[in-house]
Each structure stands twice: as structure tokens, then as C-alpha cells.
Backbone as a chain_set.jsonl record, in Angstrom:
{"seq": "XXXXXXXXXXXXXXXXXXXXXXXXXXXXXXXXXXXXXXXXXXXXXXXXXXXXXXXXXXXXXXXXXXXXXXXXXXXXXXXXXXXXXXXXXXXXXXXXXXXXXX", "coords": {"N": [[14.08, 32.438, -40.799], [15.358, 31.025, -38.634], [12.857, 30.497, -37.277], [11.803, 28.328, -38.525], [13.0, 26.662, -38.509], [12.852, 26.169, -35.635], [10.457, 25.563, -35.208], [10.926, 22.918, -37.069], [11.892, 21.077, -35.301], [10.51, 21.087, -32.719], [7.937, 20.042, -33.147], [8.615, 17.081, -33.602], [9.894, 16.69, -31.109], [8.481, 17.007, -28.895], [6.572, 15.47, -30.136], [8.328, 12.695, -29.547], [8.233, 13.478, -26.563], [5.926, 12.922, -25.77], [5.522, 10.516, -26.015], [7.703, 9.037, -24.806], [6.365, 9.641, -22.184], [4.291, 7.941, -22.126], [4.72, 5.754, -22.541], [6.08, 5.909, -20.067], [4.597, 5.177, -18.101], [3.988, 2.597, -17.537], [5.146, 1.325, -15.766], [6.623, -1.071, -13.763], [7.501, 0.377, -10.916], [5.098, 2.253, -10.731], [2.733, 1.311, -9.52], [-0.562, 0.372, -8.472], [-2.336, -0.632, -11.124], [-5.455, 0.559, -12.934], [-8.406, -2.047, -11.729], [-7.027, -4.152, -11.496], [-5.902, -6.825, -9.989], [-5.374, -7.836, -6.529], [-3.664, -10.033, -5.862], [-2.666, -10.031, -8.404], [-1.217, -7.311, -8.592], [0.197, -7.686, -5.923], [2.204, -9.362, -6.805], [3.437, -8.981, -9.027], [4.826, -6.026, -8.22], [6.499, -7.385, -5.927], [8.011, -9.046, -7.375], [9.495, -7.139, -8.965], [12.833, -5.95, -10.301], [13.281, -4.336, -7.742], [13.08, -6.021, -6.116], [11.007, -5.849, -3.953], [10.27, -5.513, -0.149], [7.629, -7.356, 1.226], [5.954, -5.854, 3.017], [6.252, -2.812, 1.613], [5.316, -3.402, -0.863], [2.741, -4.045, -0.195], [1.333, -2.059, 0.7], [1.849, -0.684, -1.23], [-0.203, -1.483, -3.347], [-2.631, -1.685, -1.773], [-5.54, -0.474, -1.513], [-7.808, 1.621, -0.633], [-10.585, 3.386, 1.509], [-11.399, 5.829, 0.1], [-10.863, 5.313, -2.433], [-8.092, 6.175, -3.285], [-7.797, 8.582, -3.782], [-6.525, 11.917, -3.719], [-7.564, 14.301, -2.729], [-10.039, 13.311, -0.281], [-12.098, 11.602, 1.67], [-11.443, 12.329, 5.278], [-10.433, 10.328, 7.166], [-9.408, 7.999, 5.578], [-9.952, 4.495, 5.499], [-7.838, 1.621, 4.849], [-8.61, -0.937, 2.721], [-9.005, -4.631, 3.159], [-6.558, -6.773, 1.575], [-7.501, -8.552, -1.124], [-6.654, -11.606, -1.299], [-7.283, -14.04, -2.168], [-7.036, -17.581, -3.157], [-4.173, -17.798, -2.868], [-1.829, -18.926, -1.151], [0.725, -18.44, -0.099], [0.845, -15.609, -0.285], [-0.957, -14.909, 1.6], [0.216, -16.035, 3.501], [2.443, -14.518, 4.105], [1.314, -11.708, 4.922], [-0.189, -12.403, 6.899], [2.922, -12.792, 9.138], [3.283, -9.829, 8.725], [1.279, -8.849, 9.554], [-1.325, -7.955, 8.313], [-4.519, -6.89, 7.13], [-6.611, -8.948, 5.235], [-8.842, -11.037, 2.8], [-9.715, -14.249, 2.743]], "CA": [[14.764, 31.174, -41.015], [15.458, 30.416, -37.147], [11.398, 29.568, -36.81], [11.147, 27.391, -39.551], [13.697, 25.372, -38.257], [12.753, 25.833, -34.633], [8.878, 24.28, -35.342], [10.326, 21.307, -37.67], [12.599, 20.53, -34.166], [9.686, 20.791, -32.072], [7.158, 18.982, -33.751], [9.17, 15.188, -33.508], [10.423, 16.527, -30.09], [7.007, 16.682, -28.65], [6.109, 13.457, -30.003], [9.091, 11.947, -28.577], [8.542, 13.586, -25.09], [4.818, 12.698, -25.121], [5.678, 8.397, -26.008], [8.323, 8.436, -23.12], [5.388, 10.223, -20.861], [3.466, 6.596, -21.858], [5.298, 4.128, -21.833], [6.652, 5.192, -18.314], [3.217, 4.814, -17.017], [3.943, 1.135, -17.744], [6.812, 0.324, -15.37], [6.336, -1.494, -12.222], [7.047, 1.209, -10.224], [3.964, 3.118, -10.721], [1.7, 1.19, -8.308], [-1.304, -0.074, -9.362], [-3.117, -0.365, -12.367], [-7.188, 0.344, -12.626], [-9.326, -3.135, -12.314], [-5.501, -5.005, -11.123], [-6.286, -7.663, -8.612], [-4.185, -7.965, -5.434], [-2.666, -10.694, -5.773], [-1.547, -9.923, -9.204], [-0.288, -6.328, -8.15], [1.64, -8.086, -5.171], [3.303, -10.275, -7.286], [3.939, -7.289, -10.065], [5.356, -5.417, -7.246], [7.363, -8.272, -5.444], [8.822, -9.679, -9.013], [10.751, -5.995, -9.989], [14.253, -5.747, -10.164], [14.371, -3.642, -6.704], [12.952, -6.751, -5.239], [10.423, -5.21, -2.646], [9.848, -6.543, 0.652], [5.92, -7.429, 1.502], [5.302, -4.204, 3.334], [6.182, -2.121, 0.704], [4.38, -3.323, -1.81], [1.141, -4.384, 0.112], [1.507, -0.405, 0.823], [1.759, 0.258, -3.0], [-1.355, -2.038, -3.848], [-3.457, -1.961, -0.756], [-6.696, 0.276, -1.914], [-7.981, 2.846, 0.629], [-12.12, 3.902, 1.107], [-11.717, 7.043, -0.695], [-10.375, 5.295, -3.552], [-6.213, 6.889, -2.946], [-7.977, 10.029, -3.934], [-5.812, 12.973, -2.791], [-8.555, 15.064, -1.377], [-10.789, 12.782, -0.188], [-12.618, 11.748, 3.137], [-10.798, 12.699, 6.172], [-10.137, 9.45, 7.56], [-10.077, 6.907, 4.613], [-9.102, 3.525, 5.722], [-7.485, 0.367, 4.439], [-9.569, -1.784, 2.313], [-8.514, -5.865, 3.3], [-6.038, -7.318, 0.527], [-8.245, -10.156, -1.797], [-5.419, -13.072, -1.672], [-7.587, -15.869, -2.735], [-6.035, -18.817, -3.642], [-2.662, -17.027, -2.997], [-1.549, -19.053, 0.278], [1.797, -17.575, 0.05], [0.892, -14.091, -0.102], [-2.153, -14.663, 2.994], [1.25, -16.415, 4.856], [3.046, -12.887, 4.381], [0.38, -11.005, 5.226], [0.13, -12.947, 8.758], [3.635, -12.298, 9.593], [3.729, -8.5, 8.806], [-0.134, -7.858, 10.268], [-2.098, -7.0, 7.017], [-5.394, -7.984, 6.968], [-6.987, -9.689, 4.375], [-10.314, -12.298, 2.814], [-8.978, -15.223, 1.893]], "C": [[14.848, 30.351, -39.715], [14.213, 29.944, -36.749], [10.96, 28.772, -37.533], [12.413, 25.959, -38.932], [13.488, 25.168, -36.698], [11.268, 24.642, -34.512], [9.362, 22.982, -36.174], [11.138, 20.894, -36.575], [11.602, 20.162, -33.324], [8.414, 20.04, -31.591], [7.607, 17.459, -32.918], [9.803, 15.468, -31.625], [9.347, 16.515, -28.958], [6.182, 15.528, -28.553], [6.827, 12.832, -29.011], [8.739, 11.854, -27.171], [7.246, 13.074, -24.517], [4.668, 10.644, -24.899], [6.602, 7.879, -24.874], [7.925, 8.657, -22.007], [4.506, 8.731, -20.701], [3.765, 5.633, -21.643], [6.145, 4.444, -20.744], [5.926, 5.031, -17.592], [3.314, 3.423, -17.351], [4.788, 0.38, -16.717], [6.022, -0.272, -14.126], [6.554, -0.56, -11.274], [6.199, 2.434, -10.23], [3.036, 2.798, -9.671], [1.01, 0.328, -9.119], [-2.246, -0.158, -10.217], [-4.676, -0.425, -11.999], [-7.44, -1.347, -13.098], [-8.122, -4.346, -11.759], [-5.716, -5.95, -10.083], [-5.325, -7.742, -7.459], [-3.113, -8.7, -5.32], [-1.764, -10.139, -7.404], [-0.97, -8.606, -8.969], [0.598, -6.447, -7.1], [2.804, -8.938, -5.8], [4.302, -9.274, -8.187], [5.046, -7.108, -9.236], [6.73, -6.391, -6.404], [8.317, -8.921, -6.228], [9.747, -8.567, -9.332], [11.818, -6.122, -9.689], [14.824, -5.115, -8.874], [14.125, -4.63, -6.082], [12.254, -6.325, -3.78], [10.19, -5.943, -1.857], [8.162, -6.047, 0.694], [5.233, -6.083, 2.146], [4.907, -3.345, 2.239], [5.502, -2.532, -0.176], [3.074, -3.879, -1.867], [0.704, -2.914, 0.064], [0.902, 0.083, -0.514], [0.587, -0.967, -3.638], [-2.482, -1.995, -3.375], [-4.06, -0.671, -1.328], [-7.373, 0.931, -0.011], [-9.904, 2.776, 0.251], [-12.158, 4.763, 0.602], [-11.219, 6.567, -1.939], [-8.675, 5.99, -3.87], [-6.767, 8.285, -3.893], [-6.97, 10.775, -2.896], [-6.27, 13.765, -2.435], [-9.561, 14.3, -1.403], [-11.116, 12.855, 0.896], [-11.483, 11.884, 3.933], [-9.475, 11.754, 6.761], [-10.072, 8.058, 6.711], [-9.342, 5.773, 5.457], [-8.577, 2.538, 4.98], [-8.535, -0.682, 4.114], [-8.718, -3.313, 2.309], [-7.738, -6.04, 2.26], [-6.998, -8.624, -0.009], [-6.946, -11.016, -2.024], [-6.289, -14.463, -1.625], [-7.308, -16.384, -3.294], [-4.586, -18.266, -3.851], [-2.166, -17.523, -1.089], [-0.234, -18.681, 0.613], [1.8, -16.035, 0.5], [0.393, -13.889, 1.341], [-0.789, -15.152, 4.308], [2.245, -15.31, 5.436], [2.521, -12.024, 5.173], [0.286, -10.784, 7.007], [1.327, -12.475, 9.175], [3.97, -11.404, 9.675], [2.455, -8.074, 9.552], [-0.876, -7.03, 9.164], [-3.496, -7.902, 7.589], [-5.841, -8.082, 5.512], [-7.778, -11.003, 4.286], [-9.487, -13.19, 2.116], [-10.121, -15.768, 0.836]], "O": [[14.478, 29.178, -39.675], [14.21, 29.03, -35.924], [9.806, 28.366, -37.398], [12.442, 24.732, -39.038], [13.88, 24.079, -36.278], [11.106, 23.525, -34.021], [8.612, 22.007, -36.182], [11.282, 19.71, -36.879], [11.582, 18.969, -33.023], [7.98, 19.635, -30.513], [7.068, 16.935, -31.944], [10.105, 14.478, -30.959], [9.634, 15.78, -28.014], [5.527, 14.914, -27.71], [6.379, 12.459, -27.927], [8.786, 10.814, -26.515], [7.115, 12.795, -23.325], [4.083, 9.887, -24.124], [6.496, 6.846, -24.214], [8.468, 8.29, -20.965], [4.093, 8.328, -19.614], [3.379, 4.758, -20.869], [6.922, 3.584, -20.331], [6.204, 4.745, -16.427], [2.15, 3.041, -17.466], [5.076, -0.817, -16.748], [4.942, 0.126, -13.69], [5.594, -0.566, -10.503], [6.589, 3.508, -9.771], [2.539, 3.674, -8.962], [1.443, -0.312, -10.077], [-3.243, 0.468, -9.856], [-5.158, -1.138, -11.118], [-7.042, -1.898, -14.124], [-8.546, -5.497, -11.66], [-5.61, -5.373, -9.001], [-4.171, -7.657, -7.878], [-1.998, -8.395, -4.899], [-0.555, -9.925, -7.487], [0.228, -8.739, -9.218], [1.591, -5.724, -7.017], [3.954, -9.117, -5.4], [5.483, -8.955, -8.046], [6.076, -7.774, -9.345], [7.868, -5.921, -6.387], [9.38, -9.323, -5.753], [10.778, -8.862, -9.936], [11.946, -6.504, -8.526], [16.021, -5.092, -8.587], [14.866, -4.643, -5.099], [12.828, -6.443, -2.698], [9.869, -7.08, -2.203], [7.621, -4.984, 0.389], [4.217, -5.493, 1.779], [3.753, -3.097, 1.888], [4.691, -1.635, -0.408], [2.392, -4.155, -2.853], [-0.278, -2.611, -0.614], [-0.027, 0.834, -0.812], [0.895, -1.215, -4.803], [-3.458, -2.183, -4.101], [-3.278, 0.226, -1.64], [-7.282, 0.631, 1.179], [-10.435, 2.338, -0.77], [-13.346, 4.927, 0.325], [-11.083, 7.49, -2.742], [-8.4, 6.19, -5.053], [-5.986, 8.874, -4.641], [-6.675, 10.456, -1.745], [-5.601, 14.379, -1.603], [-10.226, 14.357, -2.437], [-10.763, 13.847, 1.533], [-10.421, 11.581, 3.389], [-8.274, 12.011, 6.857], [-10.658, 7.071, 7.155], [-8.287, 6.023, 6.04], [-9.177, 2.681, 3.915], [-9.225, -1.23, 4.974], [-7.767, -3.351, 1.528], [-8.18, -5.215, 1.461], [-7.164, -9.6, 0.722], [-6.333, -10.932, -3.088], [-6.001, -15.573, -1.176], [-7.143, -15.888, -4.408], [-3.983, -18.33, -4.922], [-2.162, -16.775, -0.112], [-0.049, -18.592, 1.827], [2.498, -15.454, 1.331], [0.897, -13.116, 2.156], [-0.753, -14.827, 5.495], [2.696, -15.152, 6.57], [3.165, -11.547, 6.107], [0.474, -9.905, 7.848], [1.099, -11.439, 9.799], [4.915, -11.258, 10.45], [2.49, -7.007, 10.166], [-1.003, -5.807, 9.113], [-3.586, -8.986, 8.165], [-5.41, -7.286, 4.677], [-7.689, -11.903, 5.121], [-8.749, -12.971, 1.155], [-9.823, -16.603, -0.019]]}, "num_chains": 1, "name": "protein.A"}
């Protein structure tokens, strides 16, 4: 009796736990999305509710040469930020020391 009622619990609780595993890959603080352009992941990022300053979330958008693989080349570096037609963001950028193609 106790496993017939433990599998019809487990079933819908499963579901549940696997739809709040997806839609929290949705939030703004995840980072950024595949294919996401820079400027729109700085804005993403700069728009959330904690209100990030420009560091932080050039940090959490800025793309690496290994791709932010976690075993990757040794030394990956910092791939420029694309802020074209974003003269706000390229004016940030300047005052913290990012680089970036306009």
C-alpha cells in the first residue's frame, strides 16, 4: 500500500522539480544566453532588480577564447565587448578599462 502511494507522489513531484529546474535557467542571473549579443546581455544584466554596476556584469557577459569552458586552454583571454551603436555602454566601458569594437 505504502508504494502505491509513494510512486503516485513521486511521479507529479518530479515533474514539478524538473519545470522549476527550467524556468530558473531563465532568470537574469544566469549570465549569458547562447547567440546573446553584448550589448543586449549588458543591458539584461544592468536592468535586474539587484541593479549591477558595469564591472559586474561586463564580467558576467564578456566571452573568453576558450569559449568559458571549464577545462579549457590554459590561458584563455578576454574576447573585446561588441557595443555597436551602444554609445552609452562604449562610455562605461572607457571609464572602468574594458576594451571593446565599436
Amino acid at each position: 500500500m505504502k508504494r502505491k502511494t509513494l510512486r503516485k507522489v513521486t511521479g507529479p513531484l518530479m515533474l514539478l522539480t524538473c519545470g522549476v529546474m527550467t524556468l530558473g535557467g531563465c532568470s537574469a542571473e544566469i549570465g549569458r544566453m547562447p547567440y546573446e549579443s553584448d550589448v543586449r546581455c549588458l543591458r539584461k544584466e544592468l536592468g535586474t532588480q539587484m541593479h549591477l554596476s558595469f564591472p559586474l556584469a561586463a564580467n558576467t557577459c564578456q566571452r573568453m577564447t576558450d569559449h568559458n569552458f571549464a577545462i579549457g586552454s590554459k590561458n584563455p583571454q578576454p574576447i573585446p565587448l561588441n557595443l555597436h551603436n551602444a554609445p552609452d555602454l562604449q562610455k562605461m566601458a572607457d571609464e572602468y578599462g574594458y576594451s571593446y569594437t565599436r
